[in-house]
Coordinates of C-alpha atoms in Angstrom, one line a residue:
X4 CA -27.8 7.7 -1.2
X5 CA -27.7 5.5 -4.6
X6 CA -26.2 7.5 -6.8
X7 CA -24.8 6.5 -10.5
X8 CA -21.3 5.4 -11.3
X9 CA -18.8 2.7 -12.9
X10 CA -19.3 -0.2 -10.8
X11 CA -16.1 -1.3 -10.6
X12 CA -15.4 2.2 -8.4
X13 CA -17.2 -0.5 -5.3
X14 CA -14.5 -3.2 -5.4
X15 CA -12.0 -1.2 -5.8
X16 CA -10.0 -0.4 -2.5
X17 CA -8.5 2.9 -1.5
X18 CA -4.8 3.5 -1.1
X19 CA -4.4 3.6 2.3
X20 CA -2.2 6.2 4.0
X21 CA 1.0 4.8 6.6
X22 CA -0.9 5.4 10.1
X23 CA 0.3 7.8 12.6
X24 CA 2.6 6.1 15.4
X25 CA 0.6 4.8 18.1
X26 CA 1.1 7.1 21.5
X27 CA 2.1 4.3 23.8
X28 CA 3.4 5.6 27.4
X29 CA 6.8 5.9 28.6
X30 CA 7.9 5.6 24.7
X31 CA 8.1 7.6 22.0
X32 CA 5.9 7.5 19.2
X33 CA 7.7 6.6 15.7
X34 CA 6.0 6.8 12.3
X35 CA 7.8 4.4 10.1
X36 CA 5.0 3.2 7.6
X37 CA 5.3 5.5 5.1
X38 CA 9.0 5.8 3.5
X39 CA 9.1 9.3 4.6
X40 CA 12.7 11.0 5.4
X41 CA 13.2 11.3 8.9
X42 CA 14.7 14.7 9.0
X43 CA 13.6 18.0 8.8
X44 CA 13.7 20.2 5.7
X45 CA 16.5 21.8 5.1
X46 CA 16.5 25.8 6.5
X47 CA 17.0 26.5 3.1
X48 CA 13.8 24.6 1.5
X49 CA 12.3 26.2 4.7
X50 CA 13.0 30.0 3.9
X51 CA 12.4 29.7 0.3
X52 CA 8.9 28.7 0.9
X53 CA 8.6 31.3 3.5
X54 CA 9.8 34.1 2.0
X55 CA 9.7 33.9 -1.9
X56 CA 6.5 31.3 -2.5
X57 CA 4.1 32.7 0.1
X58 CA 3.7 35.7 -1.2
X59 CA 2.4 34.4 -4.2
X60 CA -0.3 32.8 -2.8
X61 CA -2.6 34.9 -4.4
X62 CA -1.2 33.6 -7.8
X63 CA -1.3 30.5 -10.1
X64 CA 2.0 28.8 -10.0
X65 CA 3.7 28.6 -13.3
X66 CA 2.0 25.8 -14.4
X67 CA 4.6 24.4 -16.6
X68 CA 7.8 24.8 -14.2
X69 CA 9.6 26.4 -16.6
X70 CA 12.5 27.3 -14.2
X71 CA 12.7 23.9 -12.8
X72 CA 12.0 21.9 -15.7
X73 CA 14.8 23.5 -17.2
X74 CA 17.5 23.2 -14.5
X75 CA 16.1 19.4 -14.5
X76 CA 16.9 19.3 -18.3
X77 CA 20.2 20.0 -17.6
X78 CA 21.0 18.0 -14.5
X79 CA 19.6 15.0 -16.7
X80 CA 21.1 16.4 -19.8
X81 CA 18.1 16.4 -21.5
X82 CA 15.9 18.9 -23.5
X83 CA 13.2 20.4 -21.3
X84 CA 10.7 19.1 -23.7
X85 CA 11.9 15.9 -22.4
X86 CA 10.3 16.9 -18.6
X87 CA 7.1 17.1 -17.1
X88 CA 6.0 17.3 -13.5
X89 CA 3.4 16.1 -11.3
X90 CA 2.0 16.0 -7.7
X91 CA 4.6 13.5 -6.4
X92 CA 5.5 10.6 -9.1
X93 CA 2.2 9.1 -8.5
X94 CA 0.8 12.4 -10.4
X95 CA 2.8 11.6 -13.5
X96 CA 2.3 7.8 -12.9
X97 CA -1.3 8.5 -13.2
X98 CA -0.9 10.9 -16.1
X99 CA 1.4 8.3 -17.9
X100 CA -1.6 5.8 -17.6
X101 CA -4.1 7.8 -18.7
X102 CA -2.3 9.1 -21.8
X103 CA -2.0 5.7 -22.8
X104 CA -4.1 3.1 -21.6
X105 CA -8.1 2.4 -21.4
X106 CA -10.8 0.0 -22.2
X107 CA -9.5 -3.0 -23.7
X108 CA -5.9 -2.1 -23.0
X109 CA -3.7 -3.6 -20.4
X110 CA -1.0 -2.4 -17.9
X111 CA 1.7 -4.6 -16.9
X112 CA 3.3 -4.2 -13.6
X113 CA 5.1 -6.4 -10.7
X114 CA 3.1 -7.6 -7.4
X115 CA 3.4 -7.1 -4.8
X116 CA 4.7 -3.5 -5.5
X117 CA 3.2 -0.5 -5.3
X118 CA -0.1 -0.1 -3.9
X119 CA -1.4 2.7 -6.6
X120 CA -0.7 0.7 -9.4
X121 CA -4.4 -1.1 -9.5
X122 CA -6.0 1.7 -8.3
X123 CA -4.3 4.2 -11.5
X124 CA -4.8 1.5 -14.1
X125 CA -8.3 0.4 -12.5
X126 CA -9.2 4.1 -12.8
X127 CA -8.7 4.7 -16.3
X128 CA -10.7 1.7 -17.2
X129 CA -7.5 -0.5 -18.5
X130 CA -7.5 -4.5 -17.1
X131 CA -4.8 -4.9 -14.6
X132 CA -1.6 -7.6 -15.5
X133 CA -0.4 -8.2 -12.2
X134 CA 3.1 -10.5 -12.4
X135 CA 4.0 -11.9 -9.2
X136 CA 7.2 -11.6 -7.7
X137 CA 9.7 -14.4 -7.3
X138 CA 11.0 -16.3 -4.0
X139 CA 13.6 -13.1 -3.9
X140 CA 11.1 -10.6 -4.1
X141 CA 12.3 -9.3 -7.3
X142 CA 10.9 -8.8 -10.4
X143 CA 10.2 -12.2 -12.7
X144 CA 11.3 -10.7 -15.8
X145 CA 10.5 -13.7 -17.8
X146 CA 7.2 -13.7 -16.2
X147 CA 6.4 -10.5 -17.1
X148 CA 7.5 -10.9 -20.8
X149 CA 5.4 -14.2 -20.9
X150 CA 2.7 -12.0 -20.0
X151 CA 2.9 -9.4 -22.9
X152 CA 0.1 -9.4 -25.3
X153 CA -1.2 -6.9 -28.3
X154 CA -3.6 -5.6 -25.3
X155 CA -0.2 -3.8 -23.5
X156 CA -0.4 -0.9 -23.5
X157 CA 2.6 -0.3 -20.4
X158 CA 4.4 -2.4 -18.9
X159 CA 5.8 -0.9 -15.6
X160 CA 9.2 -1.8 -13.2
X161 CA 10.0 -0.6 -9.6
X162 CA 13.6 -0.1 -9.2
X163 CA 13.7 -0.5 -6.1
X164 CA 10.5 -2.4 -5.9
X165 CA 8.3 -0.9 -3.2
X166 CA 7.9 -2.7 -0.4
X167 CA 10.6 -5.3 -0.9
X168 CA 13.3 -3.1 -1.5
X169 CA 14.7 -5.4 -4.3
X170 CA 16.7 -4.2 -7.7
X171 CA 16.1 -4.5 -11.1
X172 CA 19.6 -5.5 -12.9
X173 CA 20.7 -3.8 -15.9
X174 CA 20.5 -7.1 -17.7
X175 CA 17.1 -8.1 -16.2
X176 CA 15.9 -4.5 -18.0
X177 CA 17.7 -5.0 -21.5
X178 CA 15.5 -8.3 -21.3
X179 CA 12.4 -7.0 -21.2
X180 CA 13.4 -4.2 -23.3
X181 CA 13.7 -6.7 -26.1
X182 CA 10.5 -8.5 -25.9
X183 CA 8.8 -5.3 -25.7
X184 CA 7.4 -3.8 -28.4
X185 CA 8.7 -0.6 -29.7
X186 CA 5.8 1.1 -29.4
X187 CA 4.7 -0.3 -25.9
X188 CA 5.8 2.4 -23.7
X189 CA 8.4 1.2 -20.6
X190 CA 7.9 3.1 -17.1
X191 CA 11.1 2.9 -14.8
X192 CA 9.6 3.8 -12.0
X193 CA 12.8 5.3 -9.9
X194 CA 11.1 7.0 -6.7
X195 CA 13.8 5.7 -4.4
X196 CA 17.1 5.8 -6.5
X197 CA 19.0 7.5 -4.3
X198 CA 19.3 5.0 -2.0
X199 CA 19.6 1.8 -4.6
X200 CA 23.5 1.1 -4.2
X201 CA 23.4 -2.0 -6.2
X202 CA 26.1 -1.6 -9.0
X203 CA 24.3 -3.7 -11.3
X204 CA 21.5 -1.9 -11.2
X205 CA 19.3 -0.7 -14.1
X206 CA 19.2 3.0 -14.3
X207 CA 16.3 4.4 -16.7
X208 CA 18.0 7.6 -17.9
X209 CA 21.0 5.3 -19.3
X210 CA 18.4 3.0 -21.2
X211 CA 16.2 6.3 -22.1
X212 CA 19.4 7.2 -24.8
X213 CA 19.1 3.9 -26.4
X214 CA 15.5 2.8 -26.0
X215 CA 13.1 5.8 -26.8
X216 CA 10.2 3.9 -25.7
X217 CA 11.5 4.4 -22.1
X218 CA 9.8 6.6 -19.3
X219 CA 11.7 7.4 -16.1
X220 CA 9.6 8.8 -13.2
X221 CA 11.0 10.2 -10.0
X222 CA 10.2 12.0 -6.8
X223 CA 11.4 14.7 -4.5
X224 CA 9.2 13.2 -1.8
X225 CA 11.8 10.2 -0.2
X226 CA 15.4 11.3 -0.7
X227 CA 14.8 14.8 -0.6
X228 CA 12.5 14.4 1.8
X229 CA 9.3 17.2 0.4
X230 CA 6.7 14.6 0.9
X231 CA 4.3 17.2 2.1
X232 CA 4.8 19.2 -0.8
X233 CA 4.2 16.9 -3.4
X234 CA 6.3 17.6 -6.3
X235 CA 7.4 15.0 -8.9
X236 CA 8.7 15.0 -12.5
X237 CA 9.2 12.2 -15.6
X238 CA 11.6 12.4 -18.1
X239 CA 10.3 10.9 -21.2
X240 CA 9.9 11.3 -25.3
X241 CA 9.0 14.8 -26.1
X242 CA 6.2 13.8 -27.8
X243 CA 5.3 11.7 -24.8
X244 CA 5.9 14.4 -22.8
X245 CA 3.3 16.8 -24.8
X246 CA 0.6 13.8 -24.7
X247 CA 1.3 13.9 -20.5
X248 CA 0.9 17.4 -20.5
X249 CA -2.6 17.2 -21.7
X250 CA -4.1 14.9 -19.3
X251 CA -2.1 16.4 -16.2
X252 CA -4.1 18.6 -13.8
X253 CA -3.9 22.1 -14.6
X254 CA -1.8 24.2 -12.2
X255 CA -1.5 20.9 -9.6
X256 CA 2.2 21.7 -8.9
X257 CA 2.4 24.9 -6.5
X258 CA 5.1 27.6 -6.5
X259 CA 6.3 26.4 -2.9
X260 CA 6.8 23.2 -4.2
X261 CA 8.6 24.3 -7.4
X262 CA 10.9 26.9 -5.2
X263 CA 11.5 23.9 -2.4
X264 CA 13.0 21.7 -5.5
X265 CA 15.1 24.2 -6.7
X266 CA 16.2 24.6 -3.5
X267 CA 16.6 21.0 -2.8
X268 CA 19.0 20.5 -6.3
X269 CA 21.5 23.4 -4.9
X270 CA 21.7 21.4 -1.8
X271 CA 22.9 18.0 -3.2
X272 CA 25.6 17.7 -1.2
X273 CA 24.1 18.2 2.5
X274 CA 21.1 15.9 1.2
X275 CA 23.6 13.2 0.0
X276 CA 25.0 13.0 3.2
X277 CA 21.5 12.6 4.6
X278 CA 20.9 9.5 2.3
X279 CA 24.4 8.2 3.6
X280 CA 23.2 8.4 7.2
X281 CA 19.4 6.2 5.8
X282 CA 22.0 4.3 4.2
X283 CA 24.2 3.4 7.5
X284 CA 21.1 2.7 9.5
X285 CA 20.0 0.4 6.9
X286 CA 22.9 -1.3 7.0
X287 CA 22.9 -1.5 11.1
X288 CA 19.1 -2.6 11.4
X289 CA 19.4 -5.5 8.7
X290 CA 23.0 -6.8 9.7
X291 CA 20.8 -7.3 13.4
X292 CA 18.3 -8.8 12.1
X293 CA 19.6 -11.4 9.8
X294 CA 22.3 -11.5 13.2
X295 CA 18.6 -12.9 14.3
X296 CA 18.0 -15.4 12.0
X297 CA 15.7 -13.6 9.9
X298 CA 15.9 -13.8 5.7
X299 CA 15.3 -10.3 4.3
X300 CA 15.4 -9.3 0.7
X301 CA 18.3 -7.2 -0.5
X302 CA 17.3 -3.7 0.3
X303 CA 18.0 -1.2 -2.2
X304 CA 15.6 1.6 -0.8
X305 CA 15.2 3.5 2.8
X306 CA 13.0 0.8 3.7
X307 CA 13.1 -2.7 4.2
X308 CA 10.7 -6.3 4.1
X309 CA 10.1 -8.7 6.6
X310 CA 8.2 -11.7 4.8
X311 CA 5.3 -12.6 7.3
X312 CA 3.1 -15.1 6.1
X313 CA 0.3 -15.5 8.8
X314 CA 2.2 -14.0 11.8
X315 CA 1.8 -10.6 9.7
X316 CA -1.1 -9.5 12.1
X317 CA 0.4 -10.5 15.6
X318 CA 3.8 -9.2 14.6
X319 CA 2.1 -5.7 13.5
X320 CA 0.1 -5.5 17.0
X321 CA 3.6 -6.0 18.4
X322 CA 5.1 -2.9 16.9
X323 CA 1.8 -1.0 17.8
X324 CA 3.0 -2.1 21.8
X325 CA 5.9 -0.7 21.0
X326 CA 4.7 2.7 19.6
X327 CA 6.1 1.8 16.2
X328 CA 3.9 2.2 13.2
X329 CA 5.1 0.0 10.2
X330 CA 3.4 -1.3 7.4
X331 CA 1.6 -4.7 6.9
X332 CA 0.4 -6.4 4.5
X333 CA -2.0 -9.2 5.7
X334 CA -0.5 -12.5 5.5
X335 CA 2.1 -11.1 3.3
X336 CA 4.6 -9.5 5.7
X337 CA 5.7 -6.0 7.0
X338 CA 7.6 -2.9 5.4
X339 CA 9.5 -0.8 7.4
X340 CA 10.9 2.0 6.7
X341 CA 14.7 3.2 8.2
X342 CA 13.9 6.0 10.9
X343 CA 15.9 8.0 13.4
X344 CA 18.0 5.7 15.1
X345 CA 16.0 5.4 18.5
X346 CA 13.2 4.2 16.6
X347 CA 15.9 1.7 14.1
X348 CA 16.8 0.2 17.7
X349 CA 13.5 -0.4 18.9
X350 CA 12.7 -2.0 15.4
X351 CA 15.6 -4.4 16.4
X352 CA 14.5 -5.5 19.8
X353 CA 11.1 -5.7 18.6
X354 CA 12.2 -8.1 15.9
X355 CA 14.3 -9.6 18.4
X356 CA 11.2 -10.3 20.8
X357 CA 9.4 -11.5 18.0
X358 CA 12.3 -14.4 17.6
X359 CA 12.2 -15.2 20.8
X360 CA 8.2 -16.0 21.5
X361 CA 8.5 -18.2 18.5
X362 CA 6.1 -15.9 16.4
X363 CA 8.3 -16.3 13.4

């Protein structure tokens, strides 16, 4: 059916969900494409959506989270003026776009990165400033100062940068901070903090008290691991704050979501311990596989990169054999993220196979 719409809705692709792990016999299946914590929720995330939000089901949630928002404020030591949710950080993302960019403006963001960058900026109508990486797979800061012009409208950083796992330095962000203009607004986006263990790191709330044209966005979907729940928040500018309010979608963060956060916050310590176990695997897989010979960017995240080139697609059918799902990126290379450690072994002896046909 021919139907009529903005044309650029036909070139523009999809974001494309990590697959399911391939049932392959005598193994078991692992889903490692999508960043996703590998453990269960917590008992206490589980009965506070069982027993406090499902009865409410009947009910809008409180669309403004006043009773997380608030204990947010404080953890951040912020006003709650200075917090707004979202469906996931790609909610407020989106929201942050669409409060401030459009026809005629552009977005500035590094690439590779995150896949929903095009598609948000591409949405609202704003041209897309895509600022390739360097050999590191970092961020080219200078790059993506050369590339500011009156037309910027945001100028966006992944720290760590999703899917190389690579961190922005605090000096690499006062850079950029300086060419930007004051009223060009900066989005940190921070979805995988937690596990960034870089000391020089940049961290957006720091710069937030001395650069108010700073956004920080963050997610309870990784470290906390409430992916299926989709909850999210920014900390930002009130008056940036009350702009993102007005594009967000009404009532789009539930009460189950809401009460699992709240949860989640009063159970820092037990989930700490959980990113210290991500953390150790990390550790374990990489040290193997630069053991290996392989080069892989510094990971700062719960995932990690294996640069490709043109054995992408053969290396990815040889993790499907192996009833791994990763993530590629045709003749780019392949994220993938830390699992349990059954499935962080097999990632090594796949790697290791991979070494020794002379794929890579």
């Amino acid at each position: 059916m021919a139907y009529r719409h903005r044309s650029f809705i036909d070139a523009l692709p999809g974001y494309r969900q990590g697959k399911a792990a391939p049932v392959t016999p005598g193994l078991t299946p692992y889903k490692i494409s999508s960043n996703e914590n590998p453990y269960p929720p917590l008992a206490a995330v589980r009965e506070a959506v069982s027993d406090r939000a499902l009865v409410h089901l009947n009910r809008y949630p409180d669309m403004r989270g006043t009773v997380l928002v608030e204990r947010l404020a404080r953890l951040h030591q912020v006003t709650p003026e200075n917090i707004q949710l979202g469906c996931g950080s790609t909610e407020v993302i989106t929201q942050l776009v669409n409060l401030v960019a459009g026809e005629g403006d552009e977005v500035v963001y590094p690439w590779r990165s995150f896949e929903a960058y095009p598609i948000i900026v591409t949405g609202a109508g704003a041209t897309c400033v895509p600022v390739p990486l360097n050999d590191r797979g970092g961020h080219d800061i200078e790059a993506m100062i050369a590339s500011l012009t009156d037309r910027t409208r945001l100028v966006i950083v992944n720290n760590p940068n999703n899917p190389t796992g690579t961190s922005v330095s605090e000096e690499e962000a006062l850079r950029l901070l300086e060419a930007v203009p004051d009223d060009v607004l900066v989005l940190f986006d921070e979805a995988y903090f937690q596990f960034n263990d870089d000391p020089a790191q940049a961290k957006g709330l720091e710069l937030m008290r001395n650069h108010p044209n700073v956004v920080v966005a963050r997610t309870f979907s990784k470290a906390y691991g409430l992916a299926g729940l989709r909850i999210g928040y920014a900390v930002a500018p009130a008056e940036v704050v009350q702009g993102l309010s007005k594009v967000a979608l009404p009532f789009g963060v539930s009460d189950m979501a809401q009460e699992a956060a709240m949860v989640s916050l009063d159970a820092s310590d037990q989930l700490r311990d959980r990113v210290e176990g991500i953390m150790k695997e990390r550790a374990k897989v990489v040290a193997a596989l630069e053991g290996q010979g392989w080069w892989i960017p510094r990971s700062r995240a719960n995932y990690f990169w294996l640069p490709l080139g043109g054995a992408t697609d053969q290396a990815y059918e040889s993790f499907l054999a192996n009833g791994l799902a990763v993530r590629a990126f045709p003749n780019e290379g392949i994220r993938i993220t830390i699992g349990e450690a059954e499935a962080n072994d097999r990632v090594i002896q796949v790697c290791a196979d991979l070494k020794e046909q002379g794929l890579v």
